[in-house]
């Protein structure tokens, strides 16, 4: 496809559409320009409000991220402390349970020896 004929056709079509719109406009040019100006001002105001809202959203997201990081760090520190305390509380019980298991093994071994001596 050749580019020049395409561009000429595109420009001709755009010109024809523009003339057609102007000729069939329901209002005179002055009223139409006034409406366009008013609508463009409304759109610019809405875009400004949208921009401000997006900036506020960004600030809130940054703040929430910082607070979240702080809260997570605090939570992890508290969990580490709680695990350390739990380990300290369980350690004596674990030693006692280990000692009791060793005593049971010794008792079982003595019983096995007694049973084997009596069965001879």
PDB file of C-alpha atoms in Angstrom:
ATOM      1  CA  UNK A   1       0.000   0.000   0.000  1.00  0.00           C
ATOM      2  CA  UNK A   2       1.340   3.423  -0.943  1.00  0.00           C
ATOM      3  CA  UNK A   3       1.524   5.979   1.819  1.00  0.00           C
ATOM      4  CA  UNK A   4       0.787   9.211  -0.100  1.00  0.00           C
ATOM      5  CA  UNK A   5      -2.623   8.174  -1.475  1.00  0.00           C
ATOM      6  CA  UNK A   6      -3.562   6.853   1.953  1.00  0.00           C
ATOM      7  CA  UNK A   7      -2.618  10.144   3.652  1.00  0.00           C
ATOM      8  CA  UNK A   8      -4.478  12.174   1.003  1.00  0.00           C
ATOM      9  CA  UNK A   9      -7.555  10.018   1.523  1.00  0.00           C
ATOM     10  CA  UNK A  10      -7.269  10.285   5.275  1.00  0.00           C
ATOM     11  CA  UNK A  11      -6.941  14.068   5.166  1.00  0.00           C
ATOM     12  CA  UNK A  12      -9.807  14.396   2.673  1.00  0.00           C
ATOM     13  CA  UNK A  13     -12.021  12.208   4.836  1.00  0.00           C
ATOM     14  CA  UNK A  14     -11.127  14.221   7.952  1.00  0.00           C
ATOM     15  CA  UNK A  15     -11.864  17.483   6.165  1.00  0.00           C
ATOM     16  CA  UNK A  16     -15.186  16.169   4.885  1.00  0.00           C
ATOM     17  CA  UNK A  17     -16.129  14.953   8.359  1.00  0.00           C
ATOM     18  CA  UNK A  18     -15.221  18.316   9.894  1.00  0.00           C
ATOM     19  CA  UNK A  19     -17.286  20.242   7.331  1.00  0.00           C
ATOM     20  CA  UNK A  20     -20.167  17.835   7.769  1.00  0.00           C
ATOM     21  CA  UNK A  21     -20.126  18.287  11.540  1.00  0.00           C
ATOM     22  CA  UNK A  22     -20.012  22.072  11.252  1.00  0.00           C
ATOM     23  CA  UNK A  23     -22.873  22.152   8.742  1.00  0.00           C
ATOM     24  CA  UNK A  24     -25.126  19.879  10.800  1.00  0.00           C
ATOM     25  CA  UNK A  25     -24.322  21.413  14.190  1.00  0.00           C
ATOM     26  CA  UNK A  26     -27.537  22.189  16.105  1.00  0.00           C
ATOM     27  CA  UNK A  27     -26.149  25.491  17.434  1.00  0.00           C
ATOM     28  CA  UNK A  28     -24.383  28.448  15.863  1.00  0.00           C
ATOM     29  CA  UNK A  29     -20.578  28.501  16.022  1.00  0.00           C
ATOM     30  CA  UNK A  30     -20.461  31.001  18.904  1.00  0.00           C
ATOM     31  CA  UNK A  31     -22.697  28.845  21.108  1.00  0.00           C
ATOM     32  CA  UNK A  32     -20.803  25.683  20.136  1.00  0.00           C
ATOM     33  CA  UNK A  33     -17.448  27.307  20.968  1.00  0.00           C
ATOM     34  CA  UNK A  34     -18.839  28.492  24.307  1.00  0.00           C
ATOM     35  CA  UNK A  35     -20.066  24.968  25.118  1.00  0.00           C
ATOM     36  CA  UNK A  36     -16.722  23.471  24.091  1.00  0.00           C
ATOM     37  CA  UNK A  37     -14.884  26.000  26.272  1.00  0.00           C
ATOM     38  CA  UNK A  38     -17.180  25.312  29.240  1.00  0.00           C
ATOM     39  CA  UNK A  39     -16.876  21.536  28.790  1.00  0.00           C
ATOM     40  CA  UNK A  40     -13.100  21.741  28.460  1.00  0.00           C
ATOM     41  CA  UNK A  41     -12.936  23.770  31.695  1.00  0.00           C
ATOM     42  CA  UNK A  42     -15.099  21.161  33.449  1.00  0.00           C
ATOM     43  CA  UNK A  43     -12.892  18.386  32.152  1.00  0.00           C
ATOM     44  CA  UNK A  44      -9.742  20.214  33.299  1.00  0.00           C
ATOM     45  CA  UNK A  45     -11.268  20.729  36.764  1.00  0.00           C
ATOM     46  CA  UNK A  46     -12.217  17.055  36.961  1.00  0.00           C
ATOM     47  CA  UNK A  47      -8.722  16.055  35.869  1.00  0.00           C
ATOM     48  CA  UNK A  48      -7.247  18.308  38.564  1.00  0.00           C
ATOM     49  CA  UNK A  49      -9.489  16.720  41.209  1.00  0.00           C
ATOM     50  CA  UNK A  50      -8.546  13.265  39.918  1.00  0.00           C
ATOM     51  CA  UNK A  51      -4.850  14.203  40.091  1.00  0.00           C
ATOM     52  CA  UNK A  52      -5.238  15.389  43.695  1.00  0.00           C
ATOM     53  CA  UNK A  53      -7.122  12.233  44.639  1.00  0.00           C
ATOM     54  CA  UNK A  54      -4.447  10.047  43.060  1.00  0.00           C
ATOM     55  CA  UNK A  55      -1.693  11.943  44.889  1.00  0.00           C
ATOM     56  CA  UNK A  56      -3.574  11.506  48.179  1.00  0.00           C
ATOM     57  CA  UNK A  57      -3.997   7.800  47.422  1.00  0.00           C
ATOM     58  CA  UNK A  58      -0.278   7.536  46.738  1.00  0.00           C
ATOM     59  CA  UNK A  59       0.550   9.275  50.041  1.00  0.00           C
ATOM     60  CA  UNK A  60      -1.823   6.963  51.892  1.00  0.00           C
ATOM     61  CA  UNK A  61      -0.294   3.884  50.260  1.00  0.00           C
ATOM     62  CA  UNK A  62       3.225   5.000  51.179  1.00  0.00           C
ATOM     63  CA  UNK A  63       2.159   5.703  54.759  1.00  0.00           C
ATOM     64  CA  UNK A  64       0.354   2.347  55.029  1.00  0.00           C
ATOM     65  CA  UNK A  65       3.442   0.575  53.699  1.00  0.00           C
ATOM     66  CA  UNK A  66       5.691   2.259  56.257  1.00  0.00           C
ATOM     67  CA  UNK A  67       3.292   1.507  59.106  1.00  0.00           C
ATOM     68  CA  UNK A  68       2.906  -2.075  57.898  1.00  0.00           C
ATOM     69  CA  UNK A  69       6.656  -2.589  57.887  1.00  0.00           C
ATOM     70  CA  UNK A  70       6.904  -1.192  61.402  1.00  0.00           C
ATOM     71  CA  UNK A  71       4.068  -3.397  62.643  1.00  0.00           C
ATOM     72  CA  UNK A  72       5.552  -6.506  61.021  1.00  0.00           C
ATOM     73  CA  UNK A  73       8.976  -5.776  62.536  1.00  0.00           C
ATOM     74  CA  UNK A  74       7.388  -5.317  65.952  1.00  0.00           C
ATOM     75  CA  UNK A  75       5.361  -8.513  65.561  1.00  0.00           C
ATOM     76  CA  UNK A  76       8.414 -10.535  64.534  1.00  0.00           C
ATOM     77  CA  UNK A  77      10.401  -9.201  67.491  1.00  0.00           C
ATOM     78  CA  UNK A  78       7.596 -10.131  69.872  1.00  0.00           C
ATOM     79  CA  UNK A  79       7.353 -13.625  68.362  1.00  0.00           C
ATOM     80  CA  UNK A  80      11.109 -14.143  68.780  1.00  0.00           C
ATOM     81  CA  UNK A  81      10.903 -13.046  72.407  1.00  0.00           C
ATOM     82  CA  UNK A  82       7.902 -15.307  73.054  1.00  0.00           C
ATOM     83  CA  UNK A  83       9.699 -18.293  71.490  1.00  0.00           C
ATOM     84  CA  UNK A  84      12.785 -17.628  73.594  1.00  0.00           C
ATOM     85  CA  UNK A  85      10.687 -17.503  76.777  1.00  0.00           C
ATOM     86  CA  UNK A  86       8.815 -20.652  75.784  1.00  0.00           C
ATOM     87  CA  UNK A  87      12.082 -22.459  75.087  1.00  0.00           C
ATOM     88  CA  UNK A  88      13.426 -21.397  78.493  1.00  0.00           C
ATOM     89  CA  UNK A  89      10.275 -22.669  80.200  1.00  0.00           C
ATOM     90  CA  UNK A  90      10.255 -25.980  78.323  1.00  0.00           C
ATOM     91  CA  UNK A  91      13.965 -26.767  78.696  1.00  0.00           C
ATOM     92  CA  UNK A  92      13.782 -27.867  82.406  1.00  0.00           C
ATOM     93  CA  UNK A  93      10.737 -30.012  81.639  1.00  0.00           C
ATOM     94  CA  UNK A  94      12.530 -31.563  78.682  1.00  0.00           C
ATOM     95  CA  UNK A  95      15.490 -32.468  80.886  1.00  0.00           C
ATOM     96  CA  UNK A  96      13.158 -33.941  83.493  1.00  0.00           C
ATOM     97  CA  UNK A  97      11.282 -35.971  80.850  1.00  0.00           C
ATOM     98  CA  UNK A  98      14.589 -37.197  79.442  1.00  0.00           C
ATOM     99  CA  UNK A  99      15.720 -38.264  82.926  1.00  0.00           C
ATOM    100  CA  UNK A 100      12.404 -40.062  83.525  1.00  0.00           C
ATOM    101  CA  UNK A 101      12.716 -41.894  80.205  1.00  0.00           C
ATOM    102  CA  UNK A 102      16.244 -42.987  81.114  1.00  0.00           C
ATOM    103  CA  UNK A 103      14.989 -44.245  84.491  1.00  0.00           C
ATOM    104  CA  UNK A 104      12.194 -46.187  82.741  1.00  0.00           C
ATOM    105  CA  UNK A 105      14.699 -47.764  80.362  1.00  0.00           C
ATOM    106  CA  UNK A 106      16.867 -48.794  83.300  1.00  0.00           C
ATOM    107  CA  UNK A 107      13.837 -50.226  85.122  1.00  0.00           C
ATOM    108  CA  UNK A 108      12.774 -52.155  82.009  1.00  0.00           C
ATOM    109  CA  UNK A 109      16.280 -53.492  81.586  1.00  0.00           C
ATOM    110  CA  UNK A 110      16.387 -54.600  85.238  1.00  0.00           C
ATOM    111  CA  UNK A 111      12.984 -56.270  84.838  1.00  0.00           C
ATOM    112  CA  UNK A 112      14.171 -58.072  81.695  1.00  0.00           C
ATOM    113  CA  UNK A 113      17.248 -59.252  83.550  1.00  0.00           C
ATOM    114  CA  UNK A 114      15.151 -60.426  86.504  1.00  0.00           C
ATOM    115  CA  UNK A 115      12.764 -62.251  84.191  1.00  0.00           C
ATOM    116  CA  UNK A 116      15.604 -63.917  82.327  1.00  0.00           C
ATOM    117  CA  UNK A 117      17.265 -64.931  85.658  1.00  0.00           C
ATOM    118  CA  UNK A 118      14.002 -66.435  86.966  1.00  0.00           C
ATOM    119  CA  UNK A 119      13.298 -68.321  83.799  1.00  0.00           C
ATOM    120  CA  UNK A 120      16.663 -70.150  84.001  1.00  0.00           C
TER     121      UNK A 120
END
